[in-house]
Coordinates of C-alpha atoms in Angstrom, one line a residue:
X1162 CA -41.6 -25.1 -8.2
X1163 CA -45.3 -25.5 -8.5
X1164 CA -47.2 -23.4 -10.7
X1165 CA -49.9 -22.7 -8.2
X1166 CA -47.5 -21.1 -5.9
X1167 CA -46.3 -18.6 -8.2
X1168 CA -48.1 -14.8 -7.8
X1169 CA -49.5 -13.0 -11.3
X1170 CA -45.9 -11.3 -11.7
X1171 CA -43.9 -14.6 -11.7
X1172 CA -46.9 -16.5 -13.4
X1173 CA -46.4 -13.6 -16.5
X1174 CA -42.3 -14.1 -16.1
X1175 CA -43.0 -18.0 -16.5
X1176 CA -45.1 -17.9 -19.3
X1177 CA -42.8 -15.2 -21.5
X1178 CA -39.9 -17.1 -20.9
X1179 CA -39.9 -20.1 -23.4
X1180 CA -40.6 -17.1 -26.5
X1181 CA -38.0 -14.2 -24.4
X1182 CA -40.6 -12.3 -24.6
X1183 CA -40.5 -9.1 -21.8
X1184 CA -43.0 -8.7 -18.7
X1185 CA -43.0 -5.1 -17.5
X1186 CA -44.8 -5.7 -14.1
X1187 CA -45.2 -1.3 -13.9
X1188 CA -48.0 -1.7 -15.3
X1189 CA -49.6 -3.2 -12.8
X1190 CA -49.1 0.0 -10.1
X1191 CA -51.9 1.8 -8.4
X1192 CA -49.9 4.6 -8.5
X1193 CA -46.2 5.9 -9.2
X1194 CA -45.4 5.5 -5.2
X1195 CA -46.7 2.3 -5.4
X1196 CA -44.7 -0.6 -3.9
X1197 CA -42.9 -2.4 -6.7
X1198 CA -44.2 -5.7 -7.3
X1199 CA -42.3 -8.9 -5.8
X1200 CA -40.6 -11.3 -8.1
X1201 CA -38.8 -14.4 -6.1
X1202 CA -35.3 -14.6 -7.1
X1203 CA -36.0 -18.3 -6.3
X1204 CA -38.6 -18.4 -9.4
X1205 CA -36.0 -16.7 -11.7
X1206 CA -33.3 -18.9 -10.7
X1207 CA -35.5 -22.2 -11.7
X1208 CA -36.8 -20.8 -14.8
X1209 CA -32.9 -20.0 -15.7
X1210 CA -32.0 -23.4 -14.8
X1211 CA -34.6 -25.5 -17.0
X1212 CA -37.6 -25.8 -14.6
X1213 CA -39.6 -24.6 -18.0
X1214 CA -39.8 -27.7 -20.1
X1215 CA -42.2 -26.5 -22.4
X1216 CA -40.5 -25.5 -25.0
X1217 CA -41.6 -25.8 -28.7
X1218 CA -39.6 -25.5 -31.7
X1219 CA -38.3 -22.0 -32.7
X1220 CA -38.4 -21.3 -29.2
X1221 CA -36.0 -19.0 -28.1
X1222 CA -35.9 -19.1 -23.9
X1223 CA -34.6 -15.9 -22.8
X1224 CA -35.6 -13.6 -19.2
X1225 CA -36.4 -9.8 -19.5
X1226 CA -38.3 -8.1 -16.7
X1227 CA -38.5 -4.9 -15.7
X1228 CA -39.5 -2.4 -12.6
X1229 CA -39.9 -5.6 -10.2
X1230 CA -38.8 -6.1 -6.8
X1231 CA -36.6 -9.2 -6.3
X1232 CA -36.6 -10.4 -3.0
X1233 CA -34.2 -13.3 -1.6
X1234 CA -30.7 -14.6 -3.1
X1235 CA -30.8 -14.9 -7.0
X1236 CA -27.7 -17.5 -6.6
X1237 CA -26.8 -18.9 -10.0
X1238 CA -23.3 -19.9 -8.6
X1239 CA -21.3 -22.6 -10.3
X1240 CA -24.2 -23.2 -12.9
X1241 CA -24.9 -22.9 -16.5
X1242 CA -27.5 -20.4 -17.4
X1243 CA -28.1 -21.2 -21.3
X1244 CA -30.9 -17.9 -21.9
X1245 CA -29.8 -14.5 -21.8
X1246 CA -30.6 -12.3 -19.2
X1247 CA -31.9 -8.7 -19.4
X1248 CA -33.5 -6.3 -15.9
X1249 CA -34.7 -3.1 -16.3
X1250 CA -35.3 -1.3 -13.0
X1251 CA -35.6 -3.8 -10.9
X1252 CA -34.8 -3.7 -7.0
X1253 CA -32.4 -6.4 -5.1
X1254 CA -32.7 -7.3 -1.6
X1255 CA -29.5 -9.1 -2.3
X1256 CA -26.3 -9.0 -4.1
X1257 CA -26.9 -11.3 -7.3
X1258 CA -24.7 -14.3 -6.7
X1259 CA -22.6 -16.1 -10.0
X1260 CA -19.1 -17.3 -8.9
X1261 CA -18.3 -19.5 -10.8
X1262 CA -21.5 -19.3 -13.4
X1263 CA -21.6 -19.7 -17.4
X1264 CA -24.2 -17.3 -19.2
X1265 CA -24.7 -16.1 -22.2
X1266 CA -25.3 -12.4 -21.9
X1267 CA -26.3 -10.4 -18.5
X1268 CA -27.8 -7.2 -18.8
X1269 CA -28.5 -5.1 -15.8
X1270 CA -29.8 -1.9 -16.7
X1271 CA -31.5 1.2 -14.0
X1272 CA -31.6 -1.3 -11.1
X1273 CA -30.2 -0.9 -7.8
X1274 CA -28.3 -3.5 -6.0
X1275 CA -26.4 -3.8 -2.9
X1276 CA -23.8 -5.7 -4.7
X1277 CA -23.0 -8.6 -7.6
X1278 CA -20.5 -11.2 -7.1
X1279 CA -19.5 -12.7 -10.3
X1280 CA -16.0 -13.7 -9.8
X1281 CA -14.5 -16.4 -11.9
X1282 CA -17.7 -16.5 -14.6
X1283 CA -17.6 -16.9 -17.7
X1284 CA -19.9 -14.9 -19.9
X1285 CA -19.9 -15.4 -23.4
X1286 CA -21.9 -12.4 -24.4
X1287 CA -22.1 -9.1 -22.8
X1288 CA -22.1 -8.0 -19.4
X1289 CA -23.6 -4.2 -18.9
X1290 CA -24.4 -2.8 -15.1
X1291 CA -25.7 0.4 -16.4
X1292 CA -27.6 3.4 -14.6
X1293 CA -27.4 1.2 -11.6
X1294 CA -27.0 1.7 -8.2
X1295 CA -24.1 -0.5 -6.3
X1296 CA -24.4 0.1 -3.0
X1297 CA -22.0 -3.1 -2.1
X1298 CA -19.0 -4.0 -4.1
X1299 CA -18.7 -5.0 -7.8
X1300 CA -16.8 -8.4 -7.8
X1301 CA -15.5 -9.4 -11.4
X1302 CA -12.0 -10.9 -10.2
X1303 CA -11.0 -13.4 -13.3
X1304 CA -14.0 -12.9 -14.5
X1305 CA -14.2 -13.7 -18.6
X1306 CA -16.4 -11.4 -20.7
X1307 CA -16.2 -12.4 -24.6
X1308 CA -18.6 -9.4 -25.1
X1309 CA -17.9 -5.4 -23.7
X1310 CA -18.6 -4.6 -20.0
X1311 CA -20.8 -1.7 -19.8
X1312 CA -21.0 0.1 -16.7
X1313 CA -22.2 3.3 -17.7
X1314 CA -23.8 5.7 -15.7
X1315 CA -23.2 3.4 -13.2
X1316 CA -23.1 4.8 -9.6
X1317 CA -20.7 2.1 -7.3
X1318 CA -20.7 2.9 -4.0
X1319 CA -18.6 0.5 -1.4
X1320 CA -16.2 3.6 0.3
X1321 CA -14.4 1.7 2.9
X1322 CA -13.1 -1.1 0.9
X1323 CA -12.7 -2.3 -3.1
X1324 CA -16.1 -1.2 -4.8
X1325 CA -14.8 -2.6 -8.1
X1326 CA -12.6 -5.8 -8.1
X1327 CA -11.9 -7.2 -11.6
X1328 CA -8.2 -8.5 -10.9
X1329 CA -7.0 -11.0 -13.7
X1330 CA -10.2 -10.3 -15.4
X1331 CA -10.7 -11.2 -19.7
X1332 CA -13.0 -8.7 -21.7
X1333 CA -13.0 -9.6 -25.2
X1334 CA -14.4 -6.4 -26.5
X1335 CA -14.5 -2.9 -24.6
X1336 CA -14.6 -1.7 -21.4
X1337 CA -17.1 1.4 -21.3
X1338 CA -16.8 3.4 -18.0
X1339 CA -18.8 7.0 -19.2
X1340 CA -19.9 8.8 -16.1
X1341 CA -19.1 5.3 -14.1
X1342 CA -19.3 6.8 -10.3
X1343 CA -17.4 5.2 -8.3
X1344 CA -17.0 5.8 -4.3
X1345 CA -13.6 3.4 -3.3
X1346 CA -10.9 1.2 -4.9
X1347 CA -11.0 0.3 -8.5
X1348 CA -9.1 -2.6 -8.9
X1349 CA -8.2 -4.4 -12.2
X1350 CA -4.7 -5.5 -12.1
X1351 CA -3.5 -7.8 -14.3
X1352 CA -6.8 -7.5 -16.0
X1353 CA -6.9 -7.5 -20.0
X1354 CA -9.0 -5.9 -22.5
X1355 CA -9.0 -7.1 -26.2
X1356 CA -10.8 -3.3 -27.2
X1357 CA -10.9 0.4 -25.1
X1358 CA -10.5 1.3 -21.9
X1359 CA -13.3 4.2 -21.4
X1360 CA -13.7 6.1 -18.5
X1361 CA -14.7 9.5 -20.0
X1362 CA -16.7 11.7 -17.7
X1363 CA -15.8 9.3 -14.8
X1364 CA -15.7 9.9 -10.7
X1365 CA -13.4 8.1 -8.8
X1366 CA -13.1 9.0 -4.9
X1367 CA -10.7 7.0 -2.7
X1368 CA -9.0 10.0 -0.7
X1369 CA -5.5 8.6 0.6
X1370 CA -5.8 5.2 -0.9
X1371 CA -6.1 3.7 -4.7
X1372 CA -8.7 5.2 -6.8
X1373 CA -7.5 3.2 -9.7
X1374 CA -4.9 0.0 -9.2
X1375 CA -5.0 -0.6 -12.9
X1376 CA -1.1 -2.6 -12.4
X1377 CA -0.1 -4.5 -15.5
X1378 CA -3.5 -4.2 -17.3
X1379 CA -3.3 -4.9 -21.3
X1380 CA -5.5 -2.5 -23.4
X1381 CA -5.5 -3.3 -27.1
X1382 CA -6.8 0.3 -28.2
X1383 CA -7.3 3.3 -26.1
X1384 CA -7.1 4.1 -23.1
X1385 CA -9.3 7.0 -22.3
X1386 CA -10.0 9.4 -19.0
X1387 CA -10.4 12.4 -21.0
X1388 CA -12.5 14.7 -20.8
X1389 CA -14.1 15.4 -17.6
X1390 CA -12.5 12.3 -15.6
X1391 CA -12.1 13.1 -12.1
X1392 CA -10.0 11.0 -9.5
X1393 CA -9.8 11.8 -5.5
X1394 CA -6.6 9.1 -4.6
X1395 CA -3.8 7.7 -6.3
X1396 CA -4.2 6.4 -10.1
X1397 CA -1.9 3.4 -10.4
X1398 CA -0.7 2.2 -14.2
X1399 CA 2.1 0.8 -13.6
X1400 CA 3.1 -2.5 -15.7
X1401 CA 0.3 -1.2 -18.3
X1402 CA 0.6 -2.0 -22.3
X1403 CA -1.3 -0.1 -24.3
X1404 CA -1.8 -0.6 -28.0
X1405 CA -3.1 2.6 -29.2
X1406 CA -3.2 5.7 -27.0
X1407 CA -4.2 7.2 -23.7
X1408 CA -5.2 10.4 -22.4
X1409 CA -6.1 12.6 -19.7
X1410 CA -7.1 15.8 -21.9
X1411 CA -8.9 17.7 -19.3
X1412 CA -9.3 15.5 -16.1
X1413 CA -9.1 16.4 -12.7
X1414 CA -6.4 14.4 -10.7
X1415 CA -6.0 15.0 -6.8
X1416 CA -3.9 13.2 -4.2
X1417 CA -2.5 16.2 -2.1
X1418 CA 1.1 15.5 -0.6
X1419 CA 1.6 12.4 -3.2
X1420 CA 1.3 10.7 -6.0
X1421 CA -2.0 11.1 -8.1
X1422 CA -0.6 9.0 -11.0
X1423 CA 1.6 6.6 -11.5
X1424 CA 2.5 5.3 -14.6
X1425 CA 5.9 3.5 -13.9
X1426 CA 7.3 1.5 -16.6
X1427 CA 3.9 1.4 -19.1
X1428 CA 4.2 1.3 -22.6
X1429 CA 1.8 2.8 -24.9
X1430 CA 1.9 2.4 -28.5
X1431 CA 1.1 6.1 -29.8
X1432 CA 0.4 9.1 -27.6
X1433 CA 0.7 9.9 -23.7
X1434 CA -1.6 12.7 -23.8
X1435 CA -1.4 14.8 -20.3
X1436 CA -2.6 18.1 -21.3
X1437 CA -5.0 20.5 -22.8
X1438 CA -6.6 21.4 -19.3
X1439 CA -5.0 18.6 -17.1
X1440 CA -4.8 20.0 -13.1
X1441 CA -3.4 17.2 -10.8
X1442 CA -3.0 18.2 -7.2
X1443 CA 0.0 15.7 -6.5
X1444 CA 3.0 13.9 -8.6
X1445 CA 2.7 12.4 -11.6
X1446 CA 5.8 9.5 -12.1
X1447 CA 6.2 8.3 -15.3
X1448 CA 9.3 6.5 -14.5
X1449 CA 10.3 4.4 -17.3
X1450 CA 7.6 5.1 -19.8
X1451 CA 7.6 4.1 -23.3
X1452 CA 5.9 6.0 -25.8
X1453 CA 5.9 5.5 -29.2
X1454 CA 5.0 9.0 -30.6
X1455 CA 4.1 12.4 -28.3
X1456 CA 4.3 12.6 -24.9
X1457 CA 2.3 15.6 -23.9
X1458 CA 1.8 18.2 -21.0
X1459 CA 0.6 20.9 -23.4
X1460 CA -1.2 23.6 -21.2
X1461 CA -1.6 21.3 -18.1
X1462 CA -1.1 22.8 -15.1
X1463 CA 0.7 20.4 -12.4
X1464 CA 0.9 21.2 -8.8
X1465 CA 3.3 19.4 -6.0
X1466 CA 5.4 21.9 -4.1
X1467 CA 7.0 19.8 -1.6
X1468 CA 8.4 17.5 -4.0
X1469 CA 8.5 16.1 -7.9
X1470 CA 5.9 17.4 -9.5
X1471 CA 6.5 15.5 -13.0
X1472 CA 9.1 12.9 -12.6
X1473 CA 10.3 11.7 -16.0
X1474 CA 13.3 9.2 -15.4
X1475 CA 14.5 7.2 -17.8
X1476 CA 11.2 7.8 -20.7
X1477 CA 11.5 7.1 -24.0
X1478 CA 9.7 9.2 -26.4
X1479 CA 9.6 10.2 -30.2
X1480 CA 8.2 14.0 -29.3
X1481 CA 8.1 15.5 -25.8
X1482 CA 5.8 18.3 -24.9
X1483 CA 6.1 20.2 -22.1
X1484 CA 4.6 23.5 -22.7
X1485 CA 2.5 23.1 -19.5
X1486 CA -0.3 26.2 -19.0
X1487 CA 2.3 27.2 -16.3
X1488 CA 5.1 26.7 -14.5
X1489 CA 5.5 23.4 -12.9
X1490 CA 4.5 24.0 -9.2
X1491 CA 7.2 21.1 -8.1
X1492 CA 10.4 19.7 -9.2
X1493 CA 10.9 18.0 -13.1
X1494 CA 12.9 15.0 -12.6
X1495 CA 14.1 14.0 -16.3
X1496 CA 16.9 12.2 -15.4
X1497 CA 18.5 9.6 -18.2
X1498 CA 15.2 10.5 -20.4
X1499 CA 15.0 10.4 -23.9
X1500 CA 12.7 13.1 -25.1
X1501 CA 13.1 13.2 -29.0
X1502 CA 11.5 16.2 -30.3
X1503 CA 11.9 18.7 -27.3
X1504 CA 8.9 21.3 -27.1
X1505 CA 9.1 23.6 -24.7
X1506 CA 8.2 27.5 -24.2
X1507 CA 10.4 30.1 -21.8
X1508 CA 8.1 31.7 -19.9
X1509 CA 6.9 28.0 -18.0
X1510 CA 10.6 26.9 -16.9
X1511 CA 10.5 25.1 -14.2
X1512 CA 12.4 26.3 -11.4
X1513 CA 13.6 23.1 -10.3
X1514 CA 14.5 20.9 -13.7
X1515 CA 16.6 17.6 -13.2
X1516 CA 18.4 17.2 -17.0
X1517 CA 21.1 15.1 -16.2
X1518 CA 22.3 12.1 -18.0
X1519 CA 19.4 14.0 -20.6
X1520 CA 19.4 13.4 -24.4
X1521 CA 16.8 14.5 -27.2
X1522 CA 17.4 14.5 -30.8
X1523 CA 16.1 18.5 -31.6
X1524 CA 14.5 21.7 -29.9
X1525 CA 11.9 22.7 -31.4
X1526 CA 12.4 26.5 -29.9
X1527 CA 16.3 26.2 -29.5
X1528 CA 16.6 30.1 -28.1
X1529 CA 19.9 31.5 -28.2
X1530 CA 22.4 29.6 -26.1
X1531 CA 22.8 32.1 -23.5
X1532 CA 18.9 31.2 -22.7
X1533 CA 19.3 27.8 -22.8
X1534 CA 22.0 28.0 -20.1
X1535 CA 20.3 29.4 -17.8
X1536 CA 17.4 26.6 -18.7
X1537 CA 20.2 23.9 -18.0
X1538 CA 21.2 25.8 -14.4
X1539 CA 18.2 25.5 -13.4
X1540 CA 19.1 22.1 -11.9
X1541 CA 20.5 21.8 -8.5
X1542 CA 23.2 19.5 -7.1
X1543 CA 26.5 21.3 -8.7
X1544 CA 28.0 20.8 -11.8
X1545 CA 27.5 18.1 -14.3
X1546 CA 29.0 18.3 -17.7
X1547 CA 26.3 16.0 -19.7
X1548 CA 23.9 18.8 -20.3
X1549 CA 26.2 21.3 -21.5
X1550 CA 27.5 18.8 -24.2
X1551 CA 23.6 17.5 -25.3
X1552 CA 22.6 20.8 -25.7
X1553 CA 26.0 21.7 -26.9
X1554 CA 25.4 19.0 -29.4
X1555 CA 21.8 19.7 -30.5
X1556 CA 23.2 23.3 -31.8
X1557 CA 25.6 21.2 -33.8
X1558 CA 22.9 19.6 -35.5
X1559 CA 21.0 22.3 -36.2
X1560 CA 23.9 24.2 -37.9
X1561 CA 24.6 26.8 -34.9
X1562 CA 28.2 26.5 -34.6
X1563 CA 28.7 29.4 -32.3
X1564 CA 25.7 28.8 -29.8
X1565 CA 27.7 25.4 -29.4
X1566 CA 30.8 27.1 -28.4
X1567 CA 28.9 29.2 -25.7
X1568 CA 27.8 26.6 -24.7
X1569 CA 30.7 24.8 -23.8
X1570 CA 32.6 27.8 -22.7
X1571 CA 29.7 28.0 -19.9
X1572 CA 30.6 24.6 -19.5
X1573 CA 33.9 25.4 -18.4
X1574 CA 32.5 28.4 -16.4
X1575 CA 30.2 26.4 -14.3
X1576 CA 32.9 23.2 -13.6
X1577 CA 35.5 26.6 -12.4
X1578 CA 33.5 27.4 -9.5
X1579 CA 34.1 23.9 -7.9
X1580 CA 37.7 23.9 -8.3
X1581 CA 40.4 25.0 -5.7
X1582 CA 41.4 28.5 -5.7
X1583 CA 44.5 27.9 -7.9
X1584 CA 43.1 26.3 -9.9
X1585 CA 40.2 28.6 -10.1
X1586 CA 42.5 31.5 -11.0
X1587 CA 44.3 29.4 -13.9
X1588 CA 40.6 29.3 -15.3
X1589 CA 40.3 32.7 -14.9
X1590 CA 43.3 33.6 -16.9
X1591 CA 41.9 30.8 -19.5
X1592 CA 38.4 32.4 -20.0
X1593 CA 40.0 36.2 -20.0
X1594 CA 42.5 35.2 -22.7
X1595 CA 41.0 33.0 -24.8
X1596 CA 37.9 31.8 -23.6
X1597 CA 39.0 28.2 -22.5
X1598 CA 39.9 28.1 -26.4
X1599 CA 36.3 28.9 -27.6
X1600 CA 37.0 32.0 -28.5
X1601 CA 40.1 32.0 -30.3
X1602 CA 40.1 35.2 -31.8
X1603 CA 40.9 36.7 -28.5
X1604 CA 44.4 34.9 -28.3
X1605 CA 45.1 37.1 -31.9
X1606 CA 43.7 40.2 -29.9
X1607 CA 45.7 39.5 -27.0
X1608 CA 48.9 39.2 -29.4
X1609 CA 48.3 42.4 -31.7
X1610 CA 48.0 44.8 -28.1
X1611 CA 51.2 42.9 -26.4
X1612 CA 53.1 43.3 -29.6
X1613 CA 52.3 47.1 -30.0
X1614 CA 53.4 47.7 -26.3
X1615 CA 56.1 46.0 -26.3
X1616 CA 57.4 47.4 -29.9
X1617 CA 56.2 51.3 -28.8
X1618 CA 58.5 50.3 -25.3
X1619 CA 61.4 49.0 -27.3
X1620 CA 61.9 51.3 -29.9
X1621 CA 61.7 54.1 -27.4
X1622 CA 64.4 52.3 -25.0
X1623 CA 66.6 50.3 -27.2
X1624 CA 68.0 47.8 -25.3
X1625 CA 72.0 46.6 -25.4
X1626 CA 73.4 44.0 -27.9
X1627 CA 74.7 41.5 -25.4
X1628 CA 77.3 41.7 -28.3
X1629 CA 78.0 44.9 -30.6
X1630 CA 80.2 43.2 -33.0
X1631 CA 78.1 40.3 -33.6
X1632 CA 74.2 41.6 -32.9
X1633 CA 72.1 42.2 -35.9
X1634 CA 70.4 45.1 -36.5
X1635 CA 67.6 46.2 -34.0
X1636 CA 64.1 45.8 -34.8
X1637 CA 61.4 46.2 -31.8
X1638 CA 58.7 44.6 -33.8
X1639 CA 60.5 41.4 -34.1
X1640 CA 62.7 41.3 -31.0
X1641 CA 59.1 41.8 -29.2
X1642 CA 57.5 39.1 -31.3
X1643 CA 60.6 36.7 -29.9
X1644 CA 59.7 37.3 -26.7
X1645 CA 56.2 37.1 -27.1
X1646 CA 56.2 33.3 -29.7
X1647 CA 57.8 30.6 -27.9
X1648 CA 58.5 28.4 -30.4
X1649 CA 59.3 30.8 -33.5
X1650 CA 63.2 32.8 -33.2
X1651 CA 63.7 35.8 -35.5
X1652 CA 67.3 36.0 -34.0
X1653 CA 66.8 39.3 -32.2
X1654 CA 66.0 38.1 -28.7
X1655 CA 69.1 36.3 -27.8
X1656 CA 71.3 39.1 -29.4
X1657 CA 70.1 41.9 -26.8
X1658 CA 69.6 42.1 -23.3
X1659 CA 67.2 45.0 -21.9
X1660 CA 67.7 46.8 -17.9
X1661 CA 65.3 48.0 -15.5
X1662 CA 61.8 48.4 -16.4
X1663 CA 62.2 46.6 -20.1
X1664 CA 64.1 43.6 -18.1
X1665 CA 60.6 43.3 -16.1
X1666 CA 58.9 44.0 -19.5
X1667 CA 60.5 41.1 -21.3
X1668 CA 59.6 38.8 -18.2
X1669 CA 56.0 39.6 -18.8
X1670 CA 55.9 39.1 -22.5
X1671 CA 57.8 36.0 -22.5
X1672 CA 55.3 34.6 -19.7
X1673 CA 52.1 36.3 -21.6
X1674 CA 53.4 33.9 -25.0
X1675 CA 53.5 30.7 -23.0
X1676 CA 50.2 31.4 -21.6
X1677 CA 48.7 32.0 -24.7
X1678 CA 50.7 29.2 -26.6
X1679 CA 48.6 27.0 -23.6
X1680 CA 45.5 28.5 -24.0
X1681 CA 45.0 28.0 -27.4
X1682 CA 46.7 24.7 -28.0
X1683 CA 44.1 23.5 -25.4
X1684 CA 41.2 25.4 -27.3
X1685 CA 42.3 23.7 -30.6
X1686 CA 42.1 20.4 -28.6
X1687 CA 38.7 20.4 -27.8
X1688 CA 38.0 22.2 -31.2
X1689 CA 39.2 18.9 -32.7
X1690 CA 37.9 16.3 -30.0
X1691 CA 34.5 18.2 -30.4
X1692 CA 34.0 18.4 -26.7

């Protein structure tokens, strides 16, 4: 490149360069509507290549322009650009090209592009495309960033394909996404990030497809989309390790008939935060999930009538929140789920909750048991005994003996009305007498009214000694208390023999005592089994 070839712009580019110094070629407009002034991206590409070779010592080479208009390819692909870097409003005719490329630190900052391609570069300093206008896609696919990558403000525009595509991509710092725009996919599977994930205040509009496909990504601190984060599409986190926290505090999540987020098998070090003012239009799946403190829905509001709302199979957390603002709109699939510390509030039940196979440690609002039965029926599919016995077994722990017996004597209640109508009636007689056994005192209150009938009949209508030399005494307390204990004798009911109606009457006590003699040998079995 010949210096007499080069207009004043490039001429004042050429001779800042060897000191970094910055040429603002604004200046140099007649007026604000002025045509920006041409750079060639041919004379930028030369002077980042070593073209310059007057350097002097202390030099340090490094290219800042601003408000220029840079016409033709700037193709640094495959090369090693040793000077940082840095334009400030400028315009591209083309998409920046740097496959491949080693630089130090890029800085793009209020310009407007109709792309960048910078798959497989290596930059060993920062790369920031912020307050810029994409209107191509953003191509970072195993990209290496030692630095953060800033794309602030950033509006990305590319709606019928991948606007960003940083697959497999290394950022050694942070990735800072505050008020990014972005209008089609976001792709950064497998991509890793050795600081935060920000995307506070950020659009993303993919309607019907992948806003976000952020599949096995690795996030050393937070990952953020709280508050004000918007997404029109499906939010994909799937595979994703977290090592500090993510949230959602307040975003706006819409993929009507579907999934908005998925977050299938991630794990995330400290807190899942889905609430305070979360509204997704569509299911949120969180199949899987590992979280090492609070999983949260606290006052989110989750909408998905046709299907699951909130699926929670199989999660693992220390504290579960799922005060939502209201009522799930949907079905809550916690299947298998761990929940720990269960927070939950009465009045936003969902009316289609999946709890079986269920466990968590405590409730933090246990309600009385007669509450948290109707909670449990609140599944459908018929009767399953697990979450009777969890919850049966979380009043144990808390002290509340009885609640865990009305519990379990719903339990019974709710397996009866499956059974065969024999069978049915057995448990009817059961649950009359003594409660299936948890309610023992029943069996003593059964007992004391038999034995007063049965004495009051019996000392009115004495019945006949079988034989009057031998037979003891009468006594209708005892002689109805033979009839009435199975296994204890007092000697009085094989010594008489009643007629008629006390014949009939001795039938019934006899079989009334073997049915309670069942009854509440089977209560004290489970008593003892602690079933």
């Amino acid at each position: 490149m010949r210096l007499n070839e080069l207009n004043v712009h490039e001429r004042r580019l050429w001779d800042a360069y060897p000191q970094g110094g910055p040429v603002d070629t604004r200046d140099a407009r007649d007026t604000p509507a002025a045509p920006d002034p041409v750079v060639r991206a041919g004379v930028i590409t030369a002077l980042l290549l070593g073209a310059h070779t007057e350097h002097g010592p202390g030099d340090h080479p490094a290219l800042r322009l601003t408000g220029a208009r840079i016409t033709g390819r700037l193709d640094l692909a495959f090369t090693d650009v040793v000077a940082p870097v840095c334009l400030t409003d400028c315009r591209f005719d083309e998409p920046p090209q740097l496959r491949g490329a080693r630089t130090r630190e890029l800085i793009l900052r209020d310009c407007a592009l109709p792309g960048l391609v910078a798959d497989t570069a290596q930059i060993d300093g920062r790369l920031a495309v912020s307050r810029c206008r994409v209107t191509g896609p953003l191509v970072l696919t195993r990209t290496v960033i030692h630095g953060d990558l800033d794309l602030c403000d950033t509006a990305v525009r590319h709606p019928e394909g991948e606007a960003i595509t940083a697959i497999n991509a290394q950022v050694g710092g942070n990735i800072l996404g505050t008020d990014l725009a972005v209008e089609g996919t976001f792709r950064l599977s497998g991509a890793s990030v050795d600081g935060e994930f920000d995307l506070e205040g950020a659009s993303l509009r993919a309607p019907g497809r992948d806003a976000l496909d952020a599949y096995h990504v690795r996030v050393t601190e937070d990952f953020t989309c709280h508050p004000r984060f918007s997404a029109e599409g499906r939010i994909i986190l799937s595979g994703a390790t977290v090592g500090a926290a993510i949230g959602f505090c307040g975003a706006r999540l819409s993929n009507p008939g579907d999934i908005a987020l998925e977050a299938v098998d991630v794990t995330v070090a400290r807190n899942f935060d889905l609430g305070l003012g979360l509204a997704v239009d569509g299911g949120v799946k969180l199949d899987g999930t590992r979280v090492g403190t609070e999983l949260s829905f606290r006052d989110a509001e989750l909408t998905h009538p046709d299907g699951t709302a909130l699926s929670l199979r199989a999660i693992q957390a220390r504290d579960t929140d799922l005060r939502t603002g209201r009522p799930v709109d949907g079905a809550v699939d916690a299947r298998k789920a761990h929940l720990g510390t269960l927070h939950d509030a009465q009045d936003t039940w969902p009316a289609d909750l999946r709890l079986t196979d269920t466990t968590y440690d405590t409730l933090a609002s246990p309600l009385p048991a007669a509450e948290r039965v109707r909670w449990i029926r609140r599944s459908p599919g018929g009767y399953h005994p697990q979450p009777y016995e969890q919850l049966a077994a979380a009043y144990r722990r808390m002290g509340h003996e009885d609640e865990a017996r009305t519990v379990l004597l719903a339990k019974q209640r709710h397996r009866r009305a499956g059974l065969p109508a024999p069978t049915r009636l057995w448990g009817h007689v059961q649950d009359v007498s003594v409660g299936y056994g948890y309610r023992p005192l029943r069996a003593g209150l059964w007992l004391l009214a038999l034995l007063a009938c049965g004495a009051l009949y019996f000392a009115l209508h004495t019945p006949a000694p079988l034989d009057p030399g031998k037979a003891p005494p009468f006594n209708a307390v005892f002689y109805t208390l033979d009839l009435l204990v199975p296994i204890v004798t007092f000697g009085q009911e094989p010594a008489f023999a009643p007629r008629g109606a006390g014949q009939w009457l001795s039938y019934a006590l006899i079989a009334s005592g073997w049915v309670l003699a069942t009854t509440v040998t089977a209560g004290a079995s489970r008593a003892l089994s602690r079933q």
